[in-house]
Coordinates of C-alpha atoms in Angstrom, one line a residue:
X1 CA 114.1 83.9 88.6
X2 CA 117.0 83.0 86.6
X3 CA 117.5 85.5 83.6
X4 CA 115.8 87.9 85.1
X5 CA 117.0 91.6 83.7
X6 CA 118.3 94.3 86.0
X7 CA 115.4 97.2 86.0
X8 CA 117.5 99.7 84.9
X9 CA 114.4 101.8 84.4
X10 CA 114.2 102.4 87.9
X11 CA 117.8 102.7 88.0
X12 CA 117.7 105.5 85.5
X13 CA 115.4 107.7 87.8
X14 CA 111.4 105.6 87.0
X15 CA 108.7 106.4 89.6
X16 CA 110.1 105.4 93.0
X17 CA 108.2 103.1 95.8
X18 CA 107.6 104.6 98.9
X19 CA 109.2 101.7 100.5
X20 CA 111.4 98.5 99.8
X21 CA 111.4 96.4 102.9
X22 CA 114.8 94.2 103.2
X23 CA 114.0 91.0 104.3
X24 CA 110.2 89.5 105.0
X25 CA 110.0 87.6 108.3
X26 CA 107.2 88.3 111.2
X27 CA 108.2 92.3 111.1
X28 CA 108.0 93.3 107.5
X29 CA 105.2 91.2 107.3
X30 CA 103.2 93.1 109.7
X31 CA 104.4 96.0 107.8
X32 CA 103.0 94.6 104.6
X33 CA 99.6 94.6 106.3
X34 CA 99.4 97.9 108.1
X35 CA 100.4 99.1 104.5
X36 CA 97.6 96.7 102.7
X37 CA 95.2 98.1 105.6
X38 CA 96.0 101.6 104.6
X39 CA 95.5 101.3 101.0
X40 CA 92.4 99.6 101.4
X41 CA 91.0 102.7 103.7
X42 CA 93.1 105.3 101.4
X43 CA 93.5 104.5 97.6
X44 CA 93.7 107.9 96.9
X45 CA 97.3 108.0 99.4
X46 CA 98.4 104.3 99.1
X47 CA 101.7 103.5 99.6
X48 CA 103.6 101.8 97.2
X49 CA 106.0 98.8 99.3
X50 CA 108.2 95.7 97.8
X51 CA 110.3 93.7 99.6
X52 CA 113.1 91.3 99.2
X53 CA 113.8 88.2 100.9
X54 CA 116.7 85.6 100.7
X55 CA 114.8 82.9 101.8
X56 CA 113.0 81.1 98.9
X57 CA 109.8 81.0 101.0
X58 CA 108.3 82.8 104.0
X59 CA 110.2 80.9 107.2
X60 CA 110.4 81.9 110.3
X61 CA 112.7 79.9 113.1
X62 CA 112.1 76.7 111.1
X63 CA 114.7 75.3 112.5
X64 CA 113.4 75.3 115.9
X65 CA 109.7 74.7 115.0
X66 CA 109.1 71.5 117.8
X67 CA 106.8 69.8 117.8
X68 CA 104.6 70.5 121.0
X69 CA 106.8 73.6 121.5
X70 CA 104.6 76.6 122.8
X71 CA 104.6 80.2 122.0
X72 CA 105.4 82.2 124.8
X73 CA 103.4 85.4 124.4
X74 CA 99.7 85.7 123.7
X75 CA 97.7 84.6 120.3
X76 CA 96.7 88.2 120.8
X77 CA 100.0 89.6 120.0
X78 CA 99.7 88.8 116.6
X79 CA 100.7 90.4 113.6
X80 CA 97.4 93.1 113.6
X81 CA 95.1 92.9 116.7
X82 CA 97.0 95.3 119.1
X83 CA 96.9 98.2 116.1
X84 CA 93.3 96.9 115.1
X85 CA 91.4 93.8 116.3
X86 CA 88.5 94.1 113.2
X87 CA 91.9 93.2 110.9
X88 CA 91.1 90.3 108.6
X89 CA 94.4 89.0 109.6
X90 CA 94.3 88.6 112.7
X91 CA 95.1 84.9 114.7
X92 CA 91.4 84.2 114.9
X93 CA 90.6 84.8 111.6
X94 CA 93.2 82.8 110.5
X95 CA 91.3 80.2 112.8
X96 CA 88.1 80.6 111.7
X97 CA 89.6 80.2 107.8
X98 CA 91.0 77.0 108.6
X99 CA 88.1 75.4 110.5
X100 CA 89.6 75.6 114.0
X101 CA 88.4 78.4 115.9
X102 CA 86.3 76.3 118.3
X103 CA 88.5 73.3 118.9
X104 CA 91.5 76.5 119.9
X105 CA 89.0 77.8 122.3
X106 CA 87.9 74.4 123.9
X107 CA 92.0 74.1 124.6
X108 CA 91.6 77.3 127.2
X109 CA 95.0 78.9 126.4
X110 CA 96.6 81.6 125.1
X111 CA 99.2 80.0 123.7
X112 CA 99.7 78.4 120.9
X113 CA 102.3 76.1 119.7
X114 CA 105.1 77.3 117.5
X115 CA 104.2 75.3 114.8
X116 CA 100.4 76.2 114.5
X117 CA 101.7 80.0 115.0
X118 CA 104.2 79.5 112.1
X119 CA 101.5 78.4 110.5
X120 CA 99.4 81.8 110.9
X121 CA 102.1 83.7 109.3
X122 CA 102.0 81.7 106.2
X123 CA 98.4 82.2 106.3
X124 CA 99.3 86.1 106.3
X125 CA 102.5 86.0 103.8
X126 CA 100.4 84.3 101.2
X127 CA 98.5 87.5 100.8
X128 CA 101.4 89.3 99.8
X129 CA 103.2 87.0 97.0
X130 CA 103.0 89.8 94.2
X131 CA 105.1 92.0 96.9
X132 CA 107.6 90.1 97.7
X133 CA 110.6 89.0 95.7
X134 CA 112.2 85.8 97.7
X135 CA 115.4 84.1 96.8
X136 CA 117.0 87.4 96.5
X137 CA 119.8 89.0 98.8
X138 CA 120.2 92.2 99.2
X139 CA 124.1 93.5 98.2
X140 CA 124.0 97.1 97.8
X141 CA 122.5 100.3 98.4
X142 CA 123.5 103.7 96.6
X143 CA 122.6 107.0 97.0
X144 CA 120.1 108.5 94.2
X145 CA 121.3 112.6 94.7
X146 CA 119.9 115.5 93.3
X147 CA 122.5 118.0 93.7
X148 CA 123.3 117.9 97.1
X149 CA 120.7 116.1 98.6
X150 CA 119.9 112.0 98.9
X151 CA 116.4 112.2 97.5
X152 CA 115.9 108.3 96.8
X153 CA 118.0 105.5 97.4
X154 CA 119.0 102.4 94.4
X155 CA 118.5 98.7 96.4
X156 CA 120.3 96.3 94.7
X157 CA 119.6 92.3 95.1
X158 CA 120.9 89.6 93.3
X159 CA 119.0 86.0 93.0
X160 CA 120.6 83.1 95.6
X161 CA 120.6 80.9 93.1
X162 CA 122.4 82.7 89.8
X163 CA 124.2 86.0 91.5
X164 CA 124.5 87.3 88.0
X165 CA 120.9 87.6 88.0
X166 CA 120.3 91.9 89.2
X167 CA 117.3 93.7 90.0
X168 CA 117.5 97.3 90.7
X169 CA 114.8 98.9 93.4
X170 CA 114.6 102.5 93.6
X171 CA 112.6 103.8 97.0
X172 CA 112.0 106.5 99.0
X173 CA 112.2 105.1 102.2
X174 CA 114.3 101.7 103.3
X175 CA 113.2 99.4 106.2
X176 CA 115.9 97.1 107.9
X177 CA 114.1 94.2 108.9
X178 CA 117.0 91.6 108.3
X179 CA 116.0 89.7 111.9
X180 CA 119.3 88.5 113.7
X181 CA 121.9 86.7 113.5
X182 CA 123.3 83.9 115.3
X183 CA 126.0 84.4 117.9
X184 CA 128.7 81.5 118.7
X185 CA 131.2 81.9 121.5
X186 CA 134.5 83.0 120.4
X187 CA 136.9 80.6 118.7
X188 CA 133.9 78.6 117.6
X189 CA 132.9 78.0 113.9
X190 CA 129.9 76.2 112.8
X191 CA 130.4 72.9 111.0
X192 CA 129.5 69.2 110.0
X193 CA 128.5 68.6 113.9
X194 CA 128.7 72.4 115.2
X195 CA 125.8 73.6 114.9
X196 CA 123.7 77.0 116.3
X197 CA 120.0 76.3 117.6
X198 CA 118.8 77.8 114.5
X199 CA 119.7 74.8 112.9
X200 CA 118.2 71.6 115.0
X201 CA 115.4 70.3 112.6
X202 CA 117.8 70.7 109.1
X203 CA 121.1 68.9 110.9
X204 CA 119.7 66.4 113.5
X205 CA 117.8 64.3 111.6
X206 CA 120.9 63.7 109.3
X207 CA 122.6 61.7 111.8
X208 CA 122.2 58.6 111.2
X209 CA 125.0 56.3 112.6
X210 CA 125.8 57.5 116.1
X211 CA 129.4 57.1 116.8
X212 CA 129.6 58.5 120.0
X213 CA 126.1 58.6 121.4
X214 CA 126.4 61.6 123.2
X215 CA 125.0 65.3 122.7
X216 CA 126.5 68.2 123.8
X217 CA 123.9 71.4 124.1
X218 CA 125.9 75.0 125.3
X219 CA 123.4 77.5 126.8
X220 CA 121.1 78.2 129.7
X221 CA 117.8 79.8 127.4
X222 CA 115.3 78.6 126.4
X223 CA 116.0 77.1 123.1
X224 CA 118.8 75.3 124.9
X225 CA 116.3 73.6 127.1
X226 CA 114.3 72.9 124.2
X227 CA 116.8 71.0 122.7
X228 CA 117.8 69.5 125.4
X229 CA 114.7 67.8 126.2
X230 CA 114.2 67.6 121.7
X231 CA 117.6 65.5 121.9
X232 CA 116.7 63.6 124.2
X233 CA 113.5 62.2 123.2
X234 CA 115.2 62.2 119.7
X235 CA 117.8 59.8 120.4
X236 CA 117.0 57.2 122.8
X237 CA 120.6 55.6 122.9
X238 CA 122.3 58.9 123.5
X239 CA 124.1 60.6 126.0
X240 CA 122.9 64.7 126.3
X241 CA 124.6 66.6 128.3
X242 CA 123.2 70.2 129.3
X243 CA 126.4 72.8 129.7
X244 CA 126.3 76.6 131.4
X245 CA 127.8 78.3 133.4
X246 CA 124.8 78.8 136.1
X247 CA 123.3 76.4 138.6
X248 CA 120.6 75.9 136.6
X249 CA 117.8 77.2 134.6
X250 CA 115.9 80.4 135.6
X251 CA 112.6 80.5 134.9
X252 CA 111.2 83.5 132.9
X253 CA 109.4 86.1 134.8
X254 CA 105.7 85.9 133.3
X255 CA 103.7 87.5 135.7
X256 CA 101.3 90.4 135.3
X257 CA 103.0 93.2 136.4
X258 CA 106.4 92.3 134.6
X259 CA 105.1 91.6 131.6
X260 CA 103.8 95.2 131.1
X261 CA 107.8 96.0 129.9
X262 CA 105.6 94.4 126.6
X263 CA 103.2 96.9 126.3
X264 CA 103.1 99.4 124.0
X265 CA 103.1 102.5 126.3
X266 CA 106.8 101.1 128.0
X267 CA 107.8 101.5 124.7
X268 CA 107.1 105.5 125.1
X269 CA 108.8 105.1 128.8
X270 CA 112.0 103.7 128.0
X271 CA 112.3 106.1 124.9
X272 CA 111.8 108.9 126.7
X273 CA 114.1 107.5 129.9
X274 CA 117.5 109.4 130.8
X275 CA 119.4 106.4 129.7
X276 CA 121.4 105.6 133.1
X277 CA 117.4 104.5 133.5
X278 CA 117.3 102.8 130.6
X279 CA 119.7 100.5 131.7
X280 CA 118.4 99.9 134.8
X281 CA 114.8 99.2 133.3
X282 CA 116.5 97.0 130.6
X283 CA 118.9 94.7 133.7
X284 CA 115.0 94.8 135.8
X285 CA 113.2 93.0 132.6
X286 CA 115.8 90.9 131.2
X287 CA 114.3 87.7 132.8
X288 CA 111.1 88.4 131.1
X289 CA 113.2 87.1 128.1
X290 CA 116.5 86.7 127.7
X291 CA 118.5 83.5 129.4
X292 CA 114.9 81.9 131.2
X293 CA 113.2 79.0 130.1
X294 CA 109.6 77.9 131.0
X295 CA 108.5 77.0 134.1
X296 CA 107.1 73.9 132.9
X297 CA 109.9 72.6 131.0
X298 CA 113.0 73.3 134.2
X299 CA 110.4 70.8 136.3
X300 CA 110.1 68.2 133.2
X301 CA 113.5 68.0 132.1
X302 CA 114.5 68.0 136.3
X303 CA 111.9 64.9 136.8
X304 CA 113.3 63.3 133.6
X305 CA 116.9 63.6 135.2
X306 CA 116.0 62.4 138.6
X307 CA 113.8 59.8 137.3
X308 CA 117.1 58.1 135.3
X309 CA 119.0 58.7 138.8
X310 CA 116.8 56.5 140.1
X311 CA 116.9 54.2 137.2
X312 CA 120.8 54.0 137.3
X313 CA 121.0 54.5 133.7
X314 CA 121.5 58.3 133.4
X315 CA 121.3 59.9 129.9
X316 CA 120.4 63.6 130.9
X317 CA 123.4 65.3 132.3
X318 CA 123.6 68.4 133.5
X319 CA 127.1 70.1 133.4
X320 CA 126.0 73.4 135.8
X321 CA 128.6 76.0 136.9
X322 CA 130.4 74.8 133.7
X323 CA 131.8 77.0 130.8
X324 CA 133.3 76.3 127.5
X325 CA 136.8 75.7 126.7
X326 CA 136.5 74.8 123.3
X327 CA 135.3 73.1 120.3
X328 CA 137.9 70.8 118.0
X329 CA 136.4 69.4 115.1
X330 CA 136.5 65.3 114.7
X331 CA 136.2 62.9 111.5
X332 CA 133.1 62.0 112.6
X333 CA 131.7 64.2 115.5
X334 CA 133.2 66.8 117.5
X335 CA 135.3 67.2 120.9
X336 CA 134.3 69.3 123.6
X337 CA 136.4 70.7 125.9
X338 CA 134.4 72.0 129.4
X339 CA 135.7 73.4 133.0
X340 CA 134.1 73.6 135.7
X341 CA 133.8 76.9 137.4
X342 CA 133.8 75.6 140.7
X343 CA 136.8 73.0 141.3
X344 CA 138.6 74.0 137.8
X345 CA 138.1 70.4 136.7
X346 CA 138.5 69.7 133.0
X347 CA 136.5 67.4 130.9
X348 CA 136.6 66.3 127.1
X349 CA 133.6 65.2 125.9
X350 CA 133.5 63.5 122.2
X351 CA 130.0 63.7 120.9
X352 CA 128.4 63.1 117.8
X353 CA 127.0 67.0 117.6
X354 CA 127.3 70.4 119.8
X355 CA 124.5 72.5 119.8
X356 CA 125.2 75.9 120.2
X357 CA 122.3 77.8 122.3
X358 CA 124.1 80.7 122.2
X359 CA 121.7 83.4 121.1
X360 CA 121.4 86.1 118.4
X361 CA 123.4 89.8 118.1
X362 CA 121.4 92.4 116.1
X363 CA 122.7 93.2 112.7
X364 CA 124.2 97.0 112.3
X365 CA 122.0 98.4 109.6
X366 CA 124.9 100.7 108.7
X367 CA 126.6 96.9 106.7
X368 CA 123.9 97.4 104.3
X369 CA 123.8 101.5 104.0
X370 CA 127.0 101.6 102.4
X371 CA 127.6 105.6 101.5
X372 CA 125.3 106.4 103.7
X373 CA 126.2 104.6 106.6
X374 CA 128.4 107.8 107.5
X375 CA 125.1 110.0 107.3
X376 CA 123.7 107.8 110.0
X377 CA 123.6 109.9 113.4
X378 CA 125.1 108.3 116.5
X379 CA 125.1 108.4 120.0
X380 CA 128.0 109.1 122.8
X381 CA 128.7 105.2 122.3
X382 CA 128.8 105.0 118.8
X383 CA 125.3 103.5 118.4
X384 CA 123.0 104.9 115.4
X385 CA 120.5 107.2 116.9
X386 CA 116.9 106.6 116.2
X387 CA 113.5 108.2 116.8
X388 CA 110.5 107.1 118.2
X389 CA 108.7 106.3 114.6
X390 CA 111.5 103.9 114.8
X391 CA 113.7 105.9 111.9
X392 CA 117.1 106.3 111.9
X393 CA 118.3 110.2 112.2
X394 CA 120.4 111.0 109.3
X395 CA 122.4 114.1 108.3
X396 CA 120.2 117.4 107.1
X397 CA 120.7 116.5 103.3
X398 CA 119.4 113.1 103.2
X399 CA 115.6 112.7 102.8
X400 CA 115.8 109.3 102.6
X401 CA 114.1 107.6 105.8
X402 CA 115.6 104.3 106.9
X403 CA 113.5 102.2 109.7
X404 CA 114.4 99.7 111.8
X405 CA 112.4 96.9 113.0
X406 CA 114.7 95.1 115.2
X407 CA 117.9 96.8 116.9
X408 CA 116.5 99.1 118.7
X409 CA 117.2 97.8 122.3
X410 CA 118.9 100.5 123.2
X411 CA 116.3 103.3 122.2
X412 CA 113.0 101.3 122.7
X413 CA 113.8 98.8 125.0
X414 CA 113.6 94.9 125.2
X415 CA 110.6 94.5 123.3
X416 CA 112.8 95.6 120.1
X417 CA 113.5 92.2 118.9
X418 CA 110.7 90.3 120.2
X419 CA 107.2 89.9 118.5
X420 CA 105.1 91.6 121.1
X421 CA 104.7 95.1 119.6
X422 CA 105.1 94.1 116.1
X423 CA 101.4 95.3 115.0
X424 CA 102.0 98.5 117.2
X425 CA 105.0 99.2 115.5
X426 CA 104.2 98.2 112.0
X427 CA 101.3 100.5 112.1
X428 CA 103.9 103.7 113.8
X429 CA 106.1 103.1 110.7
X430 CA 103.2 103.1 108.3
X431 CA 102.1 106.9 109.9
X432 CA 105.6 107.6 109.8
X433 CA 105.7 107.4 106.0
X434 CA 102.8 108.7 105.4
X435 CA 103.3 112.2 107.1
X436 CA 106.9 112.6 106.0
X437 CA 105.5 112.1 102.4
X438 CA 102.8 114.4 103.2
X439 CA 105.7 117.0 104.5
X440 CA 107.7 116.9 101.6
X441 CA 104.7 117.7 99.4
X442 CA 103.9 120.3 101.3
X443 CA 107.6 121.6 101.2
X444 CA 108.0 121.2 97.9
X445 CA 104.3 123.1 97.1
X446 CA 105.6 125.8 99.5
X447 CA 109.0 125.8 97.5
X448 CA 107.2 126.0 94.2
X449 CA 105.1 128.9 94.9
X450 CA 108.1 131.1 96.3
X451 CA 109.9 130.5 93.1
X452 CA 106.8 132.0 91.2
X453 CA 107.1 134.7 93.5
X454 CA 110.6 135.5 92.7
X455 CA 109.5 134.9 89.2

């Protein structure tokens, strides 16, 4: 992309897209194909979409694509079959494309494994090369007024690899689909042998000479029992040592009548909810989520730990009722400070890496809005308000729509981040754009003809 000009054609007022979707992980792409299933129903009304993406190719959690690791929702909450199961793209399809669809069924499960799944959405992303500008990061928005109104907005990237290389994107409507970003405990930085979850497969196989032989992993979630038990099997001649503040893991709450917080129609429940209820639905459901691991994995890594008891040479440690006291970097690892909750006893640990299962904090969309970030609507706490179609509520003069997918927790419940109601959604925020486009004709038809009247 290097040398690439800035479109200053479309900076100067060209035909603006209905859309420009920042960032293209699982949620734009689902957009992408409600949007290619619209315009293959509708030329006459297709919507025009682009996106930009940092990464230099589709990826999605590479860093924690296991092998053997499992999906933990259905194959059927794919990127298309809960808006429309006939959708070409859909997880069978993909199956059928790729010569697999009876050897998946003779496996009787639902669930995939992470890396056969990442594999689907590649499947999907390739359809969409020609929409999709990668290895560009988004640094600006502006304002395109017409008098006093925002009619259009100006997205402004810059290629990851030459930042003097511009491109200007001039759209109608904006969706935020950024994904999150990774939260560390305070004090911590990442580093050489500091790393966040997000990170396992690029930094672990790097280590090479093992001074220390010993692992430390921070968090009680599932991605800190997978890389626990990853570790483990990893590095034979290592120490790993599990730390968190609980007793031990929880496992996730996966049965029937829990899981329908997933559904689509609990989306319409917790929207509509007084929010004192909202939080109450949101504390009920967070074990069907958030700080659980898998059943299956709490009783192997537990039979791998009392199996080395029993051996007498014990390599899986578990460090429960245990926080953090703090990270100092080494020459050639890292020390680990930990107390124990309990008796107040300290321990330094000096390892050769500390995984950080920490978690991920939404991003606030308003860091990328830039003047229009004080048009954004809020609520009592501060938090940007947003409508069911998943749109952010701006002031009066900005016709502008910017979407969300992802932050919404607090307006549409736990399922906000997670990819269960991705094709739901997608296909909301499609019919979204389509009828506010469909209003404004209509307004400005309606304006049009009482100007002839006042001749």
């Amino acid at each position: 992309m290097s040398g690439r000009r800035e479109d200053s054609g479309q900076a100067e007022g060209g035909a603006a897209r209905d859309l420009v979707g920042i960032g293209f992980g699982p949620s734009n792409l689902a957009l992408a194909i409600a949007v290619a299933d619209h315009n293959r129903r509708d030329p006459e009304r297709a919507l025009q979409a682009r996106f930009v993406e940092q990464q230099e190719r589709f990826g999605w959690h590479r860093g924690m694509l296991l092998e053997g690791a499992t999906m933990q929702v259905s194959f059927l909450k794919d990127l298309v079959t809960m808006r429309d199961p006939s959708s070409r793209f859909s997880f069978l399809m993909y199956l059928q494309d790729r010569g697999r669809l009876a050897d998946f069924i003779n496996q009787k499960t639902f669930f995939p494994t992470r890396i056969e799944f990442h594999d689907y959405f590649e499947w999907c992303a390739a359809e969409f090369g020609d929409s999709v500008d990668y290895g560009r990061r988004v640094t600006e928005i502006r304002p395109v007024r017409n008098g006093d109104r925002v009619e259009a907005v100006d997205v402004v990237s810059e290629s990851v690899s030459d930042p003097s290389d511009r491109e200007v994107l001039r759209a109608l409507n904006v969706i935020v689909g950024t994904g999150l970003k990774p939260r560390l405990p305070e004090g911590v930085t990442q580093g050489e042998h500091v790393w966040h979850t997000r990170d396992l497969l690029f930094r672990a196989p790097q280590l090479k000479d093992l001074r220390h032989r010993r692992f430390v992993v921070v968090g009680a979630g599932q991605s800190a029992a997978e890389a626990v038990d990853y570790l483990h099997r990893t590095f034979p001649n290592a120490e790993v040592n599990a730390v968190f503040t609980r007793y031990g893991y929880s496992p996730a709450d996966d049965s029937p009548f829990a899981n329908r917080i997933f559904d689509p129609s609990a989306v319409d429940d917790f929207f509509t909810a007084p929010e004192n209820v909202k939080q109450d639905l949101y504390g009920y459901h967070r074990n069907t989520n958030y700080s659980v691991v898998d059943g299956d994995l709490i009783e192997q890594l537990y039979r791998t730990h009392y199996q080395e008891r029993v051996s007498g040479r014990e390599r899986l440690r578990f460090l429960n009722t245990t926080e953090l006291g703090g990270v100092e970097a080494l020459t050639n690892g890292a020390r680990v400070l930990v107390r124990s909750l309990t008796t107040g006893q300290q321990e330094t640990l000096d390892c050769d890496a500390v995984v950080m299962a920490t978690g991920y904090s939404p991003v606030d969309p308003r860091d990328l809005l830039g003047d229009l970030a004080a048009d954004c609507l809020t609520d009592e706490q501060g938090r940007v308000h947003v409508d069911r179609d998943h749109r952010v509520l701006m002031s009066e003069h900005v016709d502008v729509g910017v979407y969300l997918q992802g932050g919404t927790e607090h307006t549409h419940g736990v399922t906000s981040s997670l990819l269960s109601t991705l094709a739901i959604r997608s296909g909301e925020i499609a019919d979204s754009l389509l009828l506010r486009r469909t209003a404004q004709a209509l307004r400005a038809d309606r304006g049009r003809e009482i100007d002839a009247l006042l001749g």
